[in-house]
Tab-separated table of C-alpha atoms and ligand atoms in Angstrom:
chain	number	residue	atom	x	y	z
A	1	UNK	CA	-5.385	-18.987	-9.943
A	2	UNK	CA	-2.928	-21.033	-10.789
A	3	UNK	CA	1.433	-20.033	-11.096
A	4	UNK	CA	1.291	-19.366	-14.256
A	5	UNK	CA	-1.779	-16.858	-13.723
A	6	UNK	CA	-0.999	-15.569	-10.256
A	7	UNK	CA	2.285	-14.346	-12.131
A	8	UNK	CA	0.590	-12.406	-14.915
A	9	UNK	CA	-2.044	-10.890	-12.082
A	10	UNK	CA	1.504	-9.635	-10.285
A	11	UNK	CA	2.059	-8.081	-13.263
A	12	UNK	CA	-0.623	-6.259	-14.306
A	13	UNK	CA	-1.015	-4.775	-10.907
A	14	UNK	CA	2.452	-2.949	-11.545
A	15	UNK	CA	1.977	-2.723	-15.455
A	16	UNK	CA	3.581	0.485	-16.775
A	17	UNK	CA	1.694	3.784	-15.803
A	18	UNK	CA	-0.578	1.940	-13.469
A	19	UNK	CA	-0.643	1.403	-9.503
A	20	UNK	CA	-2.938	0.764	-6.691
A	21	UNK	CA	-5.320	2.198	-4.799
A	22	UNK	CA	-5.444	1.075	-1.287
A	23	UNK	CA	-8.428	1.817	0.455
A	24	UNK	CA	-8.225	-0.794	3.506
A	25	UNK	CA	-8.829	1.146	6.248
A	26	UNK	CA	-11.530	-0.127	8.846
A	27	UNK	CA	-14.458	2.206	10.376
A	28	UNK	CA	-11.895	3.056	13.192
A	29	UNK	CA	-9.089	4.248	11.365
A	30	UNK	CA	-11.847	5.776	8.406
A	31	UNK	CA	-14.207	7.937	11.433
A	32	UNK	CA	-11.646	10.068	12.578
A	33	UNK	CA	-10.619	11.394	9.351
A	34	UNK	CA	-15.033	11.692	8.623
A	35	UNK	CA	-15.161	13.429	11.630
A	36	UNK	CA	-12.207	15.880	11.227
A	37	UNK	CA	-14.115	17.045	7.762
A	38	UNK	CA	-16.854	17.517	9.543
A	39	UNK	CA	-18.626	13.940	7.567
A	40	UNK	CA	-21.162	11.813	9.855
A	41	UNK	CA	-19.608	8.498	11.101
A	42	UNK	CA	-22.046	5.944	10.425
A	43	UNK	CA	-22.076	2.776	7.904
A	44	UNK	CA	-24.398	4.478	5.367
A	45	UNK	CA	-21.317	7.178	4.740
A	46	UNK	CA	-18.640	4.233	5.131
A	47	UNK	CA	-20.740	3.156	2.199
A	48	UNK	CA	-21.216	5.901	0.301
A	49	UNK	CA	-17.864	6.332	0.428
A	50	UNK	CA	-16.589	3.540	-0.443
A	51	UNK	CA	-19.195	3.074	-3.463
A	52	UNK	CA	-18.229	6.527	-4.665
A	53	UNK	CA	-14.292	5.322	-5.112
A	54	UNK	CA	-15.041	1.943	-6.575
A	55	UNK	CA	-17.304	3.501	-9.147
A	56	UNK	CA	-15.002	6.672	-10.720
A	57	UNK	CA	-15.483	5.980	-14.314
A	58	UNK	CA	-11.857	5.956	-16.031
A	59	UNK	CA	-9.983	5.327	-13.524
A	60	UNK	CA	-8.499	1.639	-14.854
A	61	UNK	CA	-6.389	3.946	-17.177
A	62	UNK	CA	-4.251	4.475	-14.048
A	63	UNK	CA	-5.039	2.013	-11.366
A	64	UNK	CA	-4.711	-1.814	-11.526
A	65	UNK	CA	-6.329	-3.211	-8.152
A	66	UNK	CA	-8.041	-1.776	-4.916
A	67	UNK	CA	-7.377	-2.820	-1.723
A	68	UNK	CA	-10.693	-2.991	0.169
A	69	UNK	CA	-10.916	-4.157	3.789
A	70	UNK	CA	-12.500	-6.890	5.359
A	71	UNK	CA	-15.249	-4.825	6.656
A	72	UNK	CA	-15.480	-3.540	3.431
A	73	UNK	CA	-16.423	-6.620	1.484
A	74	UNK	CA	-18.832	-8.110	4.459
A	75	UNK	CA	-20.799	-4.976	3.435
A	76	UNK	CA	-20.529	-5.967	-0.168
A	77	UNK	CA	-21.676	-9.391	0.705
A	78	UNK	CA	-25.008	-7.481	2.299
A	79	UNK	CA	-25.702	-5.110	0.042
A	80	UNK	CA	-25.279	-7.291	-3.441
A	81	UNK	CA	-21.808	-7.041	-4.606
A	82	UNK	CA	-21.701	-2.821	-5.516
A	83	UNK	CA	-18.049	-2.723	-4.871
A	84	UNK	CA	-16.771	-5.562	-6.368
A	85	UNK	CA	-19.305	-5.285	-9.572
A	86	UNK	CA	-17.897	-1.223	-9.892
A	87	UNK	CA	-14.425	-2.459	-10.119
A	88	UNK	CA	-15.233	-5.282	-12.214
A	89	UNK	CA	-17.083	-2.589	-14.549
A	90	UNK	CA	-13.842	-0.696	-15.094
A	91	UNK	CA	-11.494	-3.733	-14.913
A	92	UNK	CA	-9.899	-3.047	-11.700
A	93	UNK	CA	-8.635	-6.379	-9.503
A	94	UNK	CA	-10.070	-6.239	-6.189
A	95	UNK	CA	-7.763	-7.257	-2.971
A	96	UNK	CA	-7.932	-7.241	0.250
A	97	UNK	CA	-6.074	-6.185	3.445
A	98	UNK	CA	-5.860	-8.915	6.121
A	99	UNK	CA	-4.128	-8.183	9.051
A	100	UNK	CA	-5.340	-7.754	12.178
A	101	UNK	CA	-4.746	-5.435	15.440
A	102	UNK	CA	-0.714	-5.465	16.174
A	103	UNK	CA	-0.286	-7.571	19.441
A	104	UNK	CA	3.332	-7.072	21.341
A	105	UNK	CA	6.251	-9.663	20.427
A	106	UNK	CA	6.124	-11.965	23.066
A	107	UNK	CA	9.454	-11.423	24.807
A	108	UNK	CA	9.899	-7.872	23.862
A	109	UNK	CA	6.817	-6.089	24.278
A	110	UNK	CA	7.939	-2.410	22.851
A	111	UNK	CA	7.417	-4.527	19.338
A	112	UNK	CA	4.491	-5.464	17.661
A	113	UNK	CA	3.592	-8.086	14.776
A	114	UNK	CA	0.307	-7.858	13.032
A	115	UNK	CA	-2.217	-10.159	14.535
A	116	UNK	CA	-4.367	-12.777	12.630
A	117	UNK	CA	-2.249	-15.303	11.175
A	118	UNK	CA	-4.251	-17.610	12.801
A	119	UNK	CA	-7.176	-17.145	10.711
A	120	UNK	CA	-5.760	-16.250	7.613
A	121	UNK	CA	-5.985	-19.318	5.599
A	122	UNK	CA	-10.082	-18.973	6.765
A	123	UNK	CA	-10.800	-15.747	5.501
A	124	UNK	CA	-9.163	-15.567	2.718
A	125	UNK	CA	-10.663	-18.542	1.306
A	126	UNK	CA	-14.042	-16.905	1.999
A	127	UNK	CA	-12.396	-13.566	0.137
A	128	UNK	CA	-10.971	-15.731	-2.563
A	129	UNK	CA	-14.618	-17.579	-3.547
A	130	UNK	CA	-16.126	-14.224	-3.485
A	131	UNK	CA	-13.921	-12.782	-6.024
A	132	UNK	CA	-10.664	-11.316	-4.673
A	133	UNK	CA	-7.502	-11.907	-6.729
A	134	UNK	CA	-4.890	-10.671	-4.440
A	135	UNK	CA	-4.014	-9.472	-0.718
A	136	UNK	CA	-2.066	-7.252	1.580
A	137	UNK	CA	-0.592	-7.706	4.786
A	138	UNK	CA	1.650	-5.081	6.517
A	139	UNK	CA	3.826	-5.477	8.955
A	140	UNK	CA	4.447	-2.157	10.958
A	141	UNK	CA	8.434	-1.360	12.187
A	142	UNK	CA	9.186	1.736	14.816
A	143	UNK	CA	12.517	2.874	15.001
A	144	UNK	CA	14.295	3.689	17.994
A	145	UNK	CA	17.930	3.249	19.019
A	146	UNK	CA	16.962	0.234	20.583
A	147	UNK	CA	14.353	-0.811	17.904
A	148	UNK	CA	14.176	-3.354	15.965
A	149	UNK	CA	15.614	-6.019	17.162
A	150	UNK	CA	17.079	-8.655	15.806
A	151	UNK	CA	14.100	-11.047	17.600
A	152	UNK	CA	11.646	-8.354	15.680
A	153	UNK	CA	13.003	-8.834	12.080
A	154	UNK	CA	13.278	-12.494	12.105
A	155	UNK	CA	9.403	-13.374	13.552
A	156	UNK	CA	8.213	-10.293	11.477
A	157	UNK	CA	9.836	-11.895	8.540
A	158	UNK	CA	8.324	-15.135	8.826
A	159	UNK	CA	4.867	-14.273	9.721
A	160	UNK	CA	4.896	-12.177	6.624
A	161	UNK	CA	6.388	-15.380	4.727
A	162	UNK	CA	3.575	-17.146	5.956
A	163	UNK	CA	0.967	-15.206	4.898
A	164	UNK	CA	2.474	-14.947	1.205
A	165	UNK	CA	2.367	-18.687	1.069
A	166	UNK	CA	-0.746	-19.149	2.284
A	167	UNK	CA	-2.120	-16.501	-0.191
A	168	UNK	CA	-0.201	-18.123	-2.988
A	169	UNK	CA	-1.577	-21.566	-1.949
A	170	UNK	CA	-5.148	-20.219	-2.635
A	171	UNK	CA	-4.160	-18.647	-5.826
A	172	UNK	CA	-3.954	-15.116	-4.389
A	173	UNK	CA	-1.113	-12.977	-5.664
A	174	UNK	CA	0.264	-11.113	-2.129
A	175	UNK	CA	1.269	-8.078	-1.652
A	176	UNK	CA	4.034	-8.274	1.209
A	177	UNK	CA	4.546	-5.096	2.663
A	178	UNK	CA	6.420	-3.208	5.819
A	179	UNK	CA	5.532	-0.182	6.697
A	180	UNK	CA	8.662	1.883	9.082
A	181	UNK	CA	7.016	4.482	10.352
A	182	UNK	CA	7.860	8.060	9.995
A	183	UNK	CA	7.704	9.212	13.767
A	184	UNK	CA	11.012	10.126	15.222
A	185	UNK	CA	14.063	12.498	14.718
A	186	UNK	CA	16.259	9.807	13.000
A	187	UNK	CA	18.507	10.790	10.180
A	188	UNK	CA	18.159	8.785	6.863
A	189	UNK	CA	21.126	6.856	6.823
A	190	UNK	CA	19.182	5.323	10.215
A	191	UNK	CA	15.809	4.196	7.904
A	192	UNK	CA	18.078	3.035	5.272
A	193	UNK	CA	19.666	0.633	7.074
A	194	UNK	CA	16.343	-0.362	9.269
A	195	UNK	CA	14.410	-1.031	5.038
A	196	UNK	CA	18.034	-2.962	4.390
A	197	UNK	CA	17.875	-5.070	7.208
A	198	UNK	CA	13.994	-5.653	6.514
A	199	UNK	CA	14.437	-6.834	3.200
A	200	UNK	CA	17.613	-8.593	3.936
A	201	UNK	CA	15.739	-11.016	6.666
A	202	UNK	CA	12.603	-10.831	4.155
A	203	UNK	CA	13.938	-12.760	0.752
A	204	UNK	CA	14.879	-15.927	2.907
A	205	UNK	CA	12.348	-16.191	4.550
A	206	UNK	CA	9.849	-16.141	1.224
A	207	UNK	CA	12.416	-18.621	-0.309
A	208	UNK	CA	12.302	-20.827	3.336
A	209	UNK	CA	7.981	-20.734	2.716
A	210	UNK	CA	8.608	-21.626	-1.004
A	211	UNK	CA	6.662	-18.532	-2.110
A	212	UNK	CA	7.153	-17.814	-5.756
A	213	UNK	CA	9.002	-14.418	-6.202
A	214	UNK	CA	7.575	-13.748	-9.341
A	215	UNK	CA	3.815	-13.580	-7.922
A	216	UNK	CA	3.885	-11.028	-5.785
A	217	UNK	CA	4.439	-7.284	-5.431
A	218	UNK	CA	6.458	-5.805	-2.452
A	219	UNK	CA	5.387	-2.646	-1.117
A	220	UNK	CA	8.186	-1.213	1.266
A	221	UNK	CA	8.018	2.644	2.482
A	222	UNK	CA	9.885	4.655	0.507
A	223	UNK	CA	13.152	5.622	2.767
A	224	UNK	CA	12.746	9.126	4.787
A	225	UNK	CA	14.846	10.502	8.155
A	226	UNK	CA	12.266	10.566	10.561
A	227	UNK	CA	9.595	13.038	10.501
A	228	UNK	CA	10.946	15.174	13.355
A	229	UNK	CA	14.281	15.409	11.560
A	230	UNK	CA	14.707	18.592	9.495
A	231	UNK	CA	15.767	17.009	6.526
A	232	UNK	CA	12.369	14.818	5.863
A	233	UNK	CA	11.536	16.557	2.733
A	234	UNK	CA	14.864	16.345	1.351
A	235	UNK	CA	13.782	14.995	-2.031
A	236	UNK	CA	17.152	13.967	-3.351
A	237	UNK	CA	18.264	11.907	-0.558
A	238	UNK	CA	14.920	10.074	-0.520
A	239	UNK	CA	15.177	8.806	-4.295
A	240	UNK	CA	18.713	8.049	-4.015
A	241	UNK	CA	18.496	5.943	-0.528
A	242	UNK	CA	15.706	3.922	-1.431
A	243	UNK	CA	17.056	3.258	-4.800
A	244	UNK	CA	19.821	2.290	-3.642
A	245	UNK	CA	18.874	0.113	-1.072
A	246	UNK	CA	15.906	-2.046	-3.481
A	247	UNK	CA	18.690	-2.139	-5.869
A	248	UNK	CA	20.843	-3.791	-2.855
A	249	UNK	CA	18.225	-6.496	-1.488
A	250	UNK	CA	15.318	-6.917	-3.838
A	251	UNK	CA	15.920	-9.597	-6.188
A	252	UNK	CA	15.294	-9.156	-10.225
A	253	UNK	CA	12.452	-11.827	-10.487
A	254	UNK	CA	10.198	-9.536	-8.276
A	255	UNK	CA	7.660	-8.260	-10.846
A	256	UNK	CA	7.263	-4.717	-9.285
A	257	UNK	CA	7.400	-2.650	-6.229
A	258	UNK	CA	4.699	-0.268	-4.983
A	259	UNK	CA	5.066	2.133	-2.286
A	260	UNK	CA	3.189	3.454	0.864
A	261	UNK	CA	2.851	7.209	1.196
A	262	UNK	CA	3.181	6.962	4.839
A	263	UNK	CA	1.581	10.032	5.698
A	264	UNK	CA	3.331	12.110	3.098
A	265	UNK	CA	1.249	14.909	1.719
A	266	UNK	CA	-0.302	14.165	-1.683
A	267	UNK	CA	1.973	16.068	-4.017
A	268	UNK	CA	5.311	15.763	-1.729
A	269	UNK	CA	4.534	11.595	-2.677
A	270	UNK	CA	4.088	12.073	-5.918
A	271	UNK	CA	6.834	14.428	-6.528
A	272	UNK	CA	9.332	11.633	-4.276
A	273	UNK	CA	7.831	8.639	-6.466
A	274	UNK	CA	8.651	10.536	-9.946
A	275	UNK	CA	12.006	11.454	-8.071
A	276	UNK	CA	12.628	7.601	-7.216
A	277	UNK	CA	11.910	6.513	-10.994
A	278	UNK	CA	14.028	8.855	-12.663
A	279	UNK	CA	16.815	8.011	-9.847
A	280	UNK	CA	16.303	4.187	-10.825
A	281	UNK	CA	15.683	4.267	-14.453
A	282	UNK	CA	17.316	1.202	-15.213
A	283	UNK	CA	15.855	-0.940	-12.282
A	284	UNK	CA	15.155	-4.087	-12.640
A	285	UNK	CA	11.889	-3.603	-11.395
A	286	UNK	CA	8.972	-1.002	-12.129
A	287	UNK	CA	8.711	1.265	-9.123
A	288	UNK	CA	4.633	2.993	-8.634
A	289	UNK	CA	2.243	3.678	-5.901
A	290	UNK	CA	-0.037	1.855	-3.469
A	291	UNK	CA	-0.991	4.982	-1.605
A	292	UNK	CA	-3.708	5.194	0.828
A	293	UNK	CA	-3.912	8.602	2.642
A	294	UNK	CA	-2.086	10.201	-0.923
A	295	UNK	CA	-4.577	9.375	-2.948
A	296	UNK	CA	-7.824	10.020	-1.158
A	297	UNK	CA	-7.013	12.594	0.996
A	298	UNK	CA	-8.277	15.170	-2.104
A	299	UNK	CA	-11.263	12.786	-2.733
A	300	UNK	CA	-12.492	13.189	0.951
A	301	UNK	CA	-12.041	16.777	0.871
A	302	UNK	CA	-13.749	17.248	-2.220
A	303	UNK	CA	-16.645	14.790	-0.932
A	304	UNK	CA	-17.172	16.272	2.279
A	305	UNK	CA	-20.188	13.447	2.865
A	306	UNK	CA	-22.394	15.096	0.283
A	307	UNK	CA	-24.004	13.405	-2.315
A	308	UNK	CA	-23.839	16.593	-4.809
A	309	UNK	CA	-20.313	16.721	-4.660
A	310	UNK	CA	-19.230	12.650	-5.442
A	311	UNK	CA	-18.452	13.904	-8.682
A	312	UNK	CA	-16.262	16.206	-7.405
A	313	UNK	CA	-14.903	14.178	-5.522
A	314	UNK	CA	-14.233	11.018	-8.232
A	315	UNK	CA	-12.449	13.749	-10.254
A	316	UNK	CA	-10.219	14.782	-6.892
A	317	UNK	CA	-8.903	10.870	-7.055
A	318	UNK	CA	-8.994	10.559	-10.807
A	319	UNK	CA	-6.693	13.921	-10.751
A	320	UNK	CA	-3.958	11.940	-8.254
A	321	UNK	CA	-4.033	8.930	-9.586
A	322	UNK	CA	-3.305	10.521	-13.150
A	323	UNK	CA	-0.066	12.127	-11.578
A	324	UNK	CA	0.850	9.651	-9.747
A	325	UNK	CA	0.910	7.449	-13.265
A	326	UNK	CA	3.109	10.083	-14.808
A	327	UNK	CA	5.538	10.116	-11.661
A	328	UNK	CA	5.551	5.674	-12.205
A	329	UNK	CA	6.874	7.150	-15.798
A	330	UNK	CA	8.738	9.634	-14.380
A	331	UNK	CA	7.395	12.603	-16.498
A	332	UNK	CA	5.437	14.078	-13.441
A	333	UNK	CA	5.842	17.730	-13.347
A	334	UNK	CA	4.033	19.604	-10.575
A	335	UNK	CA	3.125	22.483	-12.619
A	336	UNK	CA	0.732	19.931	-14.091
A	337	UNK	CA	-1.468	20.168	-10.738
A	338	UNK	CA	-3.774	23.127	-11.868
A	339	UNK	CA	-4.405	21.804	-15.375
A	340	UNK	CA	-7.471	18.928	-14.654
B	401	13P	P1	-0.584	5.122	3.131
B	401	13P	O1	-0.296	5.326	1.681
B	401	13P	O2	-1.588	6.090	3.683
B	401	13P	O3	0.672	5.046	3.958
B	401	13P	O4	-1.327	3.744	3.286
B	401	13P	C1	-0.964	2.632	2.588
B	401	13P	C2	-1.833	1.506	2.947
B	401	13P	O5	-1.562	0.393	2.600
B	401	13P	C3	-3.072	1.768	3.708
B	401	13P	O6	-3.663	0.595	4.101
C-alpha cells in the first residue's frame, strides 16, 4: 500500500461503530484455555476454531480487521486460504501479530522486550504477499516499585518504533501497542503515570523512525490499579484516567485508538470502553476495542469443540462484538445483554 492508502486502511480499522478482533494467540497460549473447557488440543480444533471465527456471517457490521497469528496463517497457507478467503467474504482486513517470546533486557533482566525484531522485515514480507494489510506488535510492561525503568521505556520504545517503520515500509498499517499488565496491588494513579510515561517515550521515538502518525492505530491498555487493589473495578476512575492521560500524550493526527481487555471480564470491558467514550466525547480520536480474551471468551464457551454448536458459538461473538460497537458509540447499556 502506498501513504496515501495505508492512511485510509488506519482508518477504516477504527471507523465509527467498528473495532477489531484479535485472535493472535499461538497453540500455547490457545491449549490451555481448550483444555480448561474441556476442548481437545490438537491442530484440527486450532482449526476449527479458528475457521469458525473467520467465517461468522455479519460480523463486518462491527469489526474492521482480525488479528490472526503467525501459526495461524502457515495453516492457511496449507489448507488453501479458508481464513483469509472468510474474511475477505465479509470484508474484514486480515493482520497479523508478530512478536515473538519476551527475552530479558540485557542489563536488567527483571524486564523483558518482545523478541523477533530480527526477523521482522522477513516475515512480514511473506505475510504482506499473501494478503495481510496490517500488523501488531505488543510490547508487555510489569509494574513494580522498581519497574520500569527508565533503560526499559527507552529500548521498548524504539524496538516498537522499529517495527512500525518497517511495517509502514512494506505498506502495512501497524498497530503499536503496550500492554501494562494488571498483576499487582498498585493504585491507579501508579498505572497512570507508568501509560504516561509509555506514551511520552513512544511519540519520539515514531517521529525519530519517520513513521507516519496518521497510518497507524495505537492500542494502549485501558488504565486500571492493579488487579490485587480493591478499587480495580472502579469504573469511573478508569474512564477518567485513561482519558485523561491519551488526551495528555497522544497526538491529534493518530487516526484512532483501540484497546486491550487485559483480562477484564467480557461485560466489565465493554461497560469501561462505553464509560471511556462518553468520558472523552470530544477526543480527538475515536476510542473502540481490539479485545482478545473479551470477545471470544463467550464464543469458546458456547463452542465447547463441537461442531453442532459453531453456530452457537458465531452468535456468542457476533453478540460482543455488537455491544462492544455500541460502547465505541457510547450508547452501550448492559440491560441490552439478554436481548440477542
Ligand atoms: P486481550 O484483549 O485478551 O488483552 O488481548 C489483546 C490482544 O492483543 C491479544 O493478542
Amino acid at each position: 500500500m502506498e501513504g496515501c492508502d495505508m492512511r485510509n486502511a488506519a482508518k477504516r480499522l477504527v471507523a465509527p461503530g467498528k473495532g477489531i478482533l484479535a485472535i493472535d494467540d499461538n497453540a500455547d497460549v490457545v491449549f490451555p484455555r481448550f483444555a480448561e473447557l474441556g476442548i481437545e488440543q490438537t491442530g484440527d480444533m486450532l482449526k476449527n476454531y479458528w475457521s469458525m471465527v473467520t467465517s461468522v456471517e455479519g460480523l463486518s457490521e462491527f469489526v474492521s480487521g482480525v488479528i490472526l497469528s503467525e501459526d495461524a496463517i502457515a495453516m492457511d497457507m496449507q489448507h488453501g486460504k479458508s481464513f483469509l478467503q472468510g474474511l475477505a467474504a465479509e470484508g474484514i482486513a486480515a493482520g497479523v501479530g508478530l512478536d515473538q517470546a519476551d527475552i530479558a533486557l540485557p542489563s536488567s533482566e527483571a524486564e523483558k522486550v518482545a523478541g523477533g525484531l530480527d526477523t521482522l522485515e522477513k516475515r512480514l514480507t511473506a505475510h504482506a504477499a499473501y494478503g495481510v494489510h496490517f500488523a501488531k506488535w505488543c510490547m508487555p510492561v510489569r509494574i513494580t516499585e522498581a519497574l520500569p525503568t527508565d533503560f526499559g521505556y527507552q529500548v521498548n520504545a524504539i524496538q516498537l518504533a522499529r517495527y512500525a517503520a518497517i511495517a509502514q515500509s512494506l505498506g502495512i498499517v501497524p498497530i503499536v501497542e503496550f500492554d501494562i499488565v494488571t498483576e499487582g496491588d498498585h493504585p491507579i494513579e501508579r498505572c497512570t503515570e507508568v501509560t504516561g510515561r509509555m506514551l511520552e517515550a513512544i511519540f519520539p521515538a515514531l517521529h525519530t523512525q519517520r513513521v507516519d502518525l496518521a497510518a497507524i492505530v495505537l492500542k494502549p491498555n485501558m488504565v486500571t490499579a492493579g488487579r490485587g487493589n480493591a478499587h480495580f473495578r472502579n469504573i469511573e476512575a478508569i474512564s477518567r484516567q485513561t482519558v485523561s492521560v491519551l488526551r495528555r500524550f497522544v497526538p491529534a493526527d493518530v487516526p484512532g485508538i483501540a484497546f486491550l481487555s487485559g483480562g477484564q471480564s467480557p461485560t466489565e470491558s465493554t461497560a469501561n470502553l462505553n464509560a471511556i467514550n462518553m468520558a472523552g466525547r470530544d477526543a480527538p480520536w475515536p476510542m473502540t476495542f481490539c479485545f482478545g480474551r473479551a470477545l471470544q471468551d463467550p464464543a469458546q464457551s458456547a463452542w465447547q469443540g463441537q461442531a453442532s454448536r459453531r453456530k452457537d458459538a458465531q452468535r456468542a461473538l457476533m453478540h460482543r462484538a455488537k455491544m462492544n460497537s455500541l460502547a465505541q458509540r457510547a450508547i452501550y447499556d448492559p440491560a441490552l445483554e439478554n436481548q440477542d
